[in-house]
Amino acid sequence: MWFLAVMFVIVWMTKLVYRWTNPRCNGKLPPGSMGLPLLGESFQFFKPVSSFDIHPFIKDRVKRYGKIFKTSLVGCPVIVSTDPDFSHFIFQQEGNSLELWYSDSFMKLIGQHKLTTSTGTIHKYLRNMIMDQFGPEKQKEKVLLEIEDMALLFASFETVALAITLAINFISDHSSVLEDLK
């Protein structure tokens, strides 16, 4: 009897692990590994790295599965894209056929009503408002104004320096002028 119970538990656990690693979907999912149930591949992803290069987790998965792959991070199945064209397409589709989503732990960490967690029209409004103040055009204006100010400042320095140099040369050549000033 115990033998049957143990076999049942083993078969049940095997089925759970299989379902976790091969989730059902209506479409076709990209290749990848879902890792352990509940943990996924979080340990490999959050492992500290002392390099400014692309994280080894991403490099390994791109080498193994390609530029688009599935994985599980913090217990949530995700699809990761390192392809710029596909990512651009995804960002253009936000609100139409796709929905931007963040994990609960990320939302708790960052906050509910931030630019990074806003979606749809709110995100576009906030992004445009920020770009108006800090975007490339505004930065170009500020930099040009600062360059003009610096050019005027340096021009005045050159004039003052030139005037001082000429005055010193004149006084050294005509020492009688100093005697007249006394």
PDB file of C-alpha atoms in Angstrom:
ATOM      1  CA  MET A   1       0.000   0.000   0.000  1.00  0.00           C
ATOM      2  CA  TRP A   2       2.843   2.403   0.869  1.00  0.00           C
ATOM      3  CA  PHE A   3       4.486   1.557  -2.384  1.00  0.00           C
ATOM      4  CA  LEU A   4       1.405   2.710  -4.338  1.00  0.00           C
ATOM      5  CA  ALA A   5       1.170   5.941  -2.324  1.00  0.00           C
ATOM      6  CA  VAL A   6       4.856   6.743  -2.937  1.00  0.00           C
ATOM      7  CA  MET A   7       4.483   5.965  -6.651  1.00  0.00           C
ATOM      8  CA  PHE A   8       1.399   8.186  -6.835  1.00  0.00           C
ATOM      9  CA  VAL A   9       3.287  11.083  -5.184  1.00  0.00           C
ATOM     10  CA  ILE A  10       6.267  10.614  -7.527  1.00  0.00           C
ATOM     11  CA  VAL A  11       4.037  10.581 -10.616  1.00  0.00           C
ATOM     12  CA  TRP A  12       2.104  13.616  -9.342  1.00  0.00           C
ATOM     13  CA  MET A  13       5.337  15.581  -8.634  1.00  0.00           C
ATOM     14  CA  THR A  14       6.744  14.633 -12.043  1.00  0.00           C
ATOM     15  CA  LYS A  15       3.561  15.872 -13.696  1.00  0.00           C
ATOM     16  CA  LEU A  16       3.751  19.181 -11.767  1.00  0.00           C
ATOM     17  CA  VAL A  17       7.372  19.734 -12.739  1.00  0.00           C
ATOM     18  CA  TYR A  18       6.593  18.883 -16.370  1.00  0.00           C
ATOM     19  CA  ARG A  19       3.655  21.322 -16.433  1.00  0.00           C
ATOM     20  CA  TRP A  20       5.837  24.013 -14.893  1.00  0.00           C
ATOM     21  CA  THR A  21       8.667  23.568 -17.376  1.00  0.00           C
ATOM     22  CA  ASN A  22       6.300  23.221 -20.367  1.00  0.00           C
ATOM     23  CA  PRO A  23       3.351  25.562 -19.750  1.00  0.00           C
ATOM     24  CA  ARG A  24       0.301  25.399 -21.986  1.00  0.00           C
ATOM     25  CA  CYS A  25      -0.404  28.306 -24.263  1.00  0.00           C
ATOM     26  CA  ASN A  26      -2.685  29.099 -27.164  1.00  0.00           C
ATOM     27  CA  GLY A  27       0.210  30.322 -29.291  1.00  0.00           C
ATOM     28  CA  LYS A  28       3.805  29.331 -29.663  1.00  0.00           C
ATOM     29  CA  LEU A  29       6.226  30.246 -26.876  1.00  0.00           C
ATOM     30  CA  PRO A  30       9.895  30.930 -27.546  1.00  0.00           C
ATOM     31  CA  PRO A  31      12.455  28.355 -26.373  1.00  0.00           C
ATOM     32  CA  GLY A  32      13.843  28.529 -22.852  1.00  0.00           C
ATOM     33  CA  SER A  33      13.851  26.977 -19.418  1.00  0.00           C
ATOM     34  CA  MET A  34      11.418  27.732 -16.605  1.00  0.00           C
ATOM     35  CA  GLY A  35      13.825  26.506 -13.907  1.00  0.00           C
ATOM     36  CA  LEU A  36      12.571  25.226 -10.569  1.00  0.00           C
ATOM     37  CA  PRO A  37       8.914  25.631  -9.565  1.00  0.00           C
ATOM     38  CA  LEU A  38       8.279  28.830  -7.556  1.00  0.00           C
ATOM     39  CA  LEU A  39      11.934  29.923  -7.760  1.00  0.00           C
ATOM     40  CA  GLY A  40      12.463  29.650 -11.472  1.00  0.00           C
ATOM     41  CA  GLU A  41      15.892  30.886 -12.472  1.00  0.00           C
ATOM     42  CA  SER A  42      15.954  33.758  -9.977  1.00  0.00           C
ATOM     43  CA  PHE A  43      19.171  32.694  -8.238  1.00  0.00           C
ATOM     44  CA  GLN A  44      21.136  32.719 -11.490  1.00  0.00           C
ATOM     45  CA  PHE A  45      19.612  36.060 -12.519  1.00  0.00           C
ATOM     46  CA  PHE A  46      20.238  37.860  -9.215  1.00  0.00           C
ATOM     47  CA  LYS A  47      23.768  36.489  -8.775  1.00  0.00           C
ATOM     48  CA  PRO A  48      26.110  39.491  -8.313  1.00  0.00           C
ATOM     49  CA  VAL A  49      28.456  40.283 -11.167  1.00  0.00           C
ATOM     50  CA  SER A  50      31.513  42.544 -11.046  1.00  0.00           C
ATOM     51  CA  SER A  51      31.388  43.520 -14.711  1.00  0.00           C
ATOM     52  CA  PHE A  52      29.770  46.361 -16.595  1.00  0.00           C
ATOM     53  CA  ASP A  53      29.105  44.030 -19.506  1.00  0.00           C
ATOM     54  CA  ILE A  54      25.818  42.233 -20.214  1.00  0.00           C
ATOM     55  CA  HIS A  55      24.853  39.949 -17.329  1.00  0.00           C
ATOM     56  CA  PRO A  56      26.142  36.365 -17.822  1.00  0.00           C
ATOM     57  CA  PHE A  57      22.607  35.049 -17.240  1.00  0.00           C
ATOM     58  CA  ILE A  58      21.398  36.917 -20.333  1.00  0.00           C
ATOM     59  CA  LYS A  59      24.525  36.051 -22.366  1.00  0.00           C
ATOM     60  CA  ASP A  60      24.171  32.322 -21.616  1.00  0.00           C
ATOM     61  CA  ARG A  61      20.464  32.276 -22.486  1.00  0.00           C
ATOM     62  CA  VAL A  62      21.012  34.214 -25.718  1.00  0.00           C
ATOM     63  CA  LYS A  63      23.773  31.766 -26.705  1.00  0.00           C
ATOM     64  CA  ARG A  64      21.616  28.767 -25.836  1.00  0.00           C
ATOM     65  CA  TYR A  65      18.098  29.862 -26.952  1.00  0.00           C
ATOM     66  CA  GLY A  66      18.497  32.915 -29.194  1.00  0.00           C
ATOM     67  CA  LYS A  67      17.593  36.595 -28.825  1.00  0.00           C
ATOM     68  CA  ILE A  68      14.090  35.846 -27.508  1.00  0.00           C
ATOM     69  CA  PHE A  69      13.628  33.271 -24.758  1.00  0.00           C
ATOM     70  CA  LYS A  70      11.314  32.317 -21.910  1.00  0.00           C
ATOM     71  CA  THR A  71      12.317  31.957 -18.280  1.00  0.00           C
ATOM     72  CA  SER A  72      10.891  32.284 -14.800  1.00  0.00           C
ATOM     73  CA  LEU A  73      12.009  35.067 -12.461  1.00  0.00           C
ATOM     74  CA  VAL A  74      10.710  35.493  -8.918  1.00  0.00           C
ATOM     75  CA  GLY A  75       8.121  32.807  -9.566  1.00  0.00           C
ATOM     76  CA  CYS A  76       6.628  34.550 -12.612  1.00  0.00           C
ATOM     77  CA  PRO A  77       7.011  33.248 -16.162  1.00  0.00           C
ATOM     78  CA  VAL A  78       8.480  35.927 -18.439  1.00  0.00           C
ATOM     79  CA  ILE A  79       9.643  36.288 -22.018  1.00  0.00           C
ATOM     80  CA  VAL A  80      12.944  38.144 -22.438  1.00  0.00           C
ATOM     81  CA  SER A  81      13.828  39.936 -25.666  1.00  0.00           C
ATOM     82  CA  THR A  82      17.323  41.164 -26.514  1.00  0.00           C
ATOM     83  CA  ASP A  83      16.364  41.896 -30.122  1.00  0.00           C
ATOM     84  CA  PRO A  84      16.010  45.689 -30.622  1.00  0.00           C
ATOM     85  CA  ASP A  85      13.560  45.392 -33.529  1.00  0.00           C
ATOM     86  CA  PHE A  86      11.270  43.017 -31.651  1.00  0.00           C
ATOM     87  CA  SER A  87      11.459  45.178 -28.512  1.00  0.00           C
ATOM     88  CA  HIS A  88      10.526  48.258 -30.567  1.00  0.00           C
ATOM     89  CA  PHE A  89       7.551  46.373 -32.015  1.00  0.00           C
ATOM     90  CA  ILE A  90       6.461  45.309 -28.513  1.00  0.00           C
ATOM     91  CA  PHE A  91       6.655  48.870 -27.174  1.00  0.00           C
ATOM     92  CA  GLN A  92       4.590  50.096 -30.127  1.00  0.00           C
ATOM     93  CA  GLN A  93       1.907  47.470 -29.376  1.00  0.00           C
ATOM     94  CA  GLU A  94       1.476  48.421 -25.714  1.00  0.00           C
ATOM     95  CA  GLY A  95      -2.204  48.807 -24.954  1.00  0.00           C
ATOM     96  CA  ASN A  96      -3.320  47.110 -28.191  1.00  0.00           C
ATOM     97  CA  SER A  97      -2.420  43.441 -28.130  1.00  0.00           C
ATOM     98  CA  LEU A  98       0.028  43.463 -25.223  1.00  0.00           C
ATOM     99  CA  GLU A  99      -0.059  44.741 -21.681  1.00  0.00           C
ATOM    100  CA  LEU A 100       2.924  46.020 -19.743  1.00  0.00           C
ATOM    101  CA  TRP A 101       3.228  44.149 -16.465  1.00  0.00           C
ATOM    102  CA  TYR A 102       5.539  44.288 -13.455  1.00  0.00           C
ATOM    103  CA  SER A 103       5.931  41.697 -10.702  1.00  0.00           C
ATOM    104  CA  ASP A 104       4.323  42.404  -7.324  1.00  0.00           C
ATOM    105  CA  SER A 105       7.713  42.618  -5.624  1.00  0.00           C
ATOM    106  CA  PHE A 106       8.902  45.202  -8.179  1.00  0.00           C
ATOM    107  CA  MET A 107       5.729  47.265  -7.690  1.00  0.00           C
ATOM    108  CA  LYS A 108       6.242  47.231  -3.914  1.00  0.00           C
ATOM    109  CA  LEU A 109       9.870  48.243  -4.333  1.00  0.00           C
ATOM    110  CA  ILE A 110       9.332  51.069  -6.856  1.00  0.00           C
ATOM    111  CA  GLY A 111       5.797  52.165  -5.977  1.00  0.00           C
ATOM    112  CA  GLN A 112       2.408  52.089  -7.653  1.00  0.00           C
ATOM    113  CA  HIS A 113       2.265  55.520  -9.311  1.00  0.00           C
ATOM    114  CA  LYS A 114       5.711  56.095 -10.795  1.00  0.00           C
ATOM    115  CA  LEU A 115       6.756  56.774 -14.387  1.00  0.00           C
ATOM    116  CA  THR A 116       8.419  53.373 -14.616  1.00  0.00           C
ATOM    117  CA  THR A 117       5.225  51.548 -13.610  1.00  0.00           C
ATOM    118  CA  SER A 118       2.634  53.662 -15.432  1.00  0.00           C
ATOM    119  CA  THR A 119       1.066  52.309 -18.608  1.00  0.00           C
ATOM    120  CA  GLY A 120      -0.775  53.482 -21.699  1.00  0.00           C
ATOM    121  CA  THR A 121      -1.802  57.111 -22.066  1.00  0.00           C
ATOM    122  CA  ILE A 122      -0.611  58.036 -18.569  1.00  0.00           C
ATOM    123  CA  HIS A 123       2.868  56.760 -19.419  1.00  0.00           C
ATOM    124  CA  LYS A 124       2.890  58.679 -22.717  1.00  0.00           C
ATOM    125  CA  TYR A 125       1.731  61.879 -20.991  1.00  0.00           C
ATOM    126  CA  LEU A 126       4.373  61.606 -18.249  1.00  0.00           C
ATOM    127  CA  ARG A 127       7.099  60.695 -20.741  1.00  0.00           C
ATOM    128  CA  ASN A 128       6.249  63.692 -22.970  1.00  0.00           C
ATOM    129  CA  MET A 129       6.160  66.014 -19.963  1.00  0.00           C
ATOM    130  CA  ILE A 130       9.596  64.840 -18.839  1.00  0.00           C
ATOM    131  CA  MET A 131      11.011  64.939 -22.373  1.00  0.00           C
ATOM    132  CA  ASP A 132       9.848  68.566 -22.684  1.00  0.00           C
ATOM    133  CA  GLN A 133      12.015  69.456 -19.685  1.00  0.00           C
ATOM    134  CA  PHE A 134      14.922  67.040 -20.021  1.00  0.00           C
ATOM    135  CA  GLY A 135      14.789  65.824 -23.624  1.00  0.00           C
ATOM    136  CA  PRO A 136      17.530  66.273 -26.208  1.00  0.00           C
ATOM    137  CA  GLU A 137      16.102  69.519 -27.619  1.00  0.00           C
ATOM    138  CA  LYS A 138      15.907  71.149 -24.199  1.00  0.00           C
ATOM    139  CA  GLN A 139      19.404  69.906 -23.338  1.00  0.00           C
ATOM    140  CA  LYS A 140      20.709  71.262 -26.655  1.00  0.00           C
ATOM    141  CA  GLU A 141      19.244  74.696 -25.800  1.00  0.00           C
ATOM    142  CA  LYS A 142      20.834  74.665 -22.353  1.00  0.00           C
ATOM    143  CA  VAL A 143      24.210  73.541 -23.666  1.00  0.00           C
ATOM    144  CA  LEU A 144      24.218  76.199 -26.397  1.00  0.00           C
ATOM    145  CA  LEU A 145      23.397  78.928 -23.855  1.00  0.00           C
ATOM    146  CA  GLU A 146      26.171  77.712 -21.561  1.00  0.00           C
ATOM    147  CA  ILE A 147      28.644  77.588 -24.459  1.00  0.00           C
ATOM    148  CA  GLU A 148      27.737  81.173 -25.397  1.00  0.00           C
ATOM    149  CA  ASP A 149      28.218  82.322 -21.797  1.00  0.00           C
ATOM    150  CA  MET A 150      31.578  80.553 -21.579  1.00  0.00           C
ATOM    151  CA  ALA A 151      32.696  82.014 -24.912  1.00  0.00           C
ATOM    152  CA  LEU A 152      31.828  85.530 -23.731  1.00  0.00           C
ATOM    153  CA  LEU A 153      33.585  84.889 -20.444  1.00  0.00           C
ATOM    154  CA  PHE A 154      36.730  83.614 -22.150  1.00  0.00           C
ATOM    155  CA  ALA A 155      36.612  86.500 -24.604  1.00  0.00           C
ATOM    156  CA  SER A 156      36.541  88.940 -21.702  1.00  0.00           C
ATOM    157  CA  PHE A 157      39.404  87.061 -20.027  1.00  0.00           C
ATOM    158  CA  GLU A 158      41.458  87.392 -23.175  1.00  0.00           C
ATOM    159  CA  THR A 159      40.757  91.109 -23.316  1.00  0.00           C
ATOM    160  CA  VAL A 160      41.668  91.648 -19.660  1.00  0.00           C
ATOM    161  CA  ALA A 161      44.765  89.481 -19.991  1.00  0.00           C
ATOM    162  CA  LEU A 162      45.781  91.346 -23.116  1.00  0.00           C
ATOM    163  CA  ALA A 163      45.175  94.711 -21.425  1.00  0.00           C
ATOM    164  CA  ILE A 164      47.275  93.719 -18.405  1.00  0.00           C
ATOM    165  CA  THR A 165      50.055  92.405 -20.625  1.00  0.00           C
ATOM    166  CA  LEU A 166      50.078  95.599 -22.692  1.00  0.00           C
ATOM    167  CA  ALA A 167      50.069  97.750 -19.541  1.00  0.00           C
ATOM    168  CA  ILE A 168      53.009  95.838 -18.048  1.00  0.00           C
ATOM    169  CA  ASN A 169      54.955  96.059 -21.322  1.00  0.00           C
ATOM    170  CA  PHE A 170      54.223  99.784 -21.611  1.00  0.00           C
ATOM    171  CA  ILE A 171      55.276 100.453 -18.007  1.00  0.00           C
ATOM    172  CA  SER A 172      58.477  98.439 -18.374  1.00  0.00           C
ATOM    173  CA  ASP A 173      59.352 100.273 -21.584  1.00  0.00           C
ATOM    174  CA  HIS A 174      58.413 103.704 -20.192  1.00  0.00           C
ATOM    175  CA  SER A 175      59.466 103.718 -16.543  1.00  0.00           C
ATOM    176  CA  SER A 176      59.045 107.462 -16.405  1.00  0.00           C
ATOM    177  CA  VAL A 177      55.270 106.980 -16.342  1.00  0.00           C
ATOM    178  CA  LEU A 178      55.565 105.322 -12.911  1.00  0.00           C
ATOM    179  CA  GLU A 179      57.505 108.311 -11.603  1.00  0.00           C
ATOM    180  CA  ASP A 180      54.775 110.649 -12.869  1.00  0.00           C
ATOM    181  CA  LEU A 181      52.119 108.594 -10.995  1.00  0.00           C
ATOM    182  CA  LYS A 182      53.954 109.056  -7.657  1.00  0.00           C
TER     183      LYS A 182
END
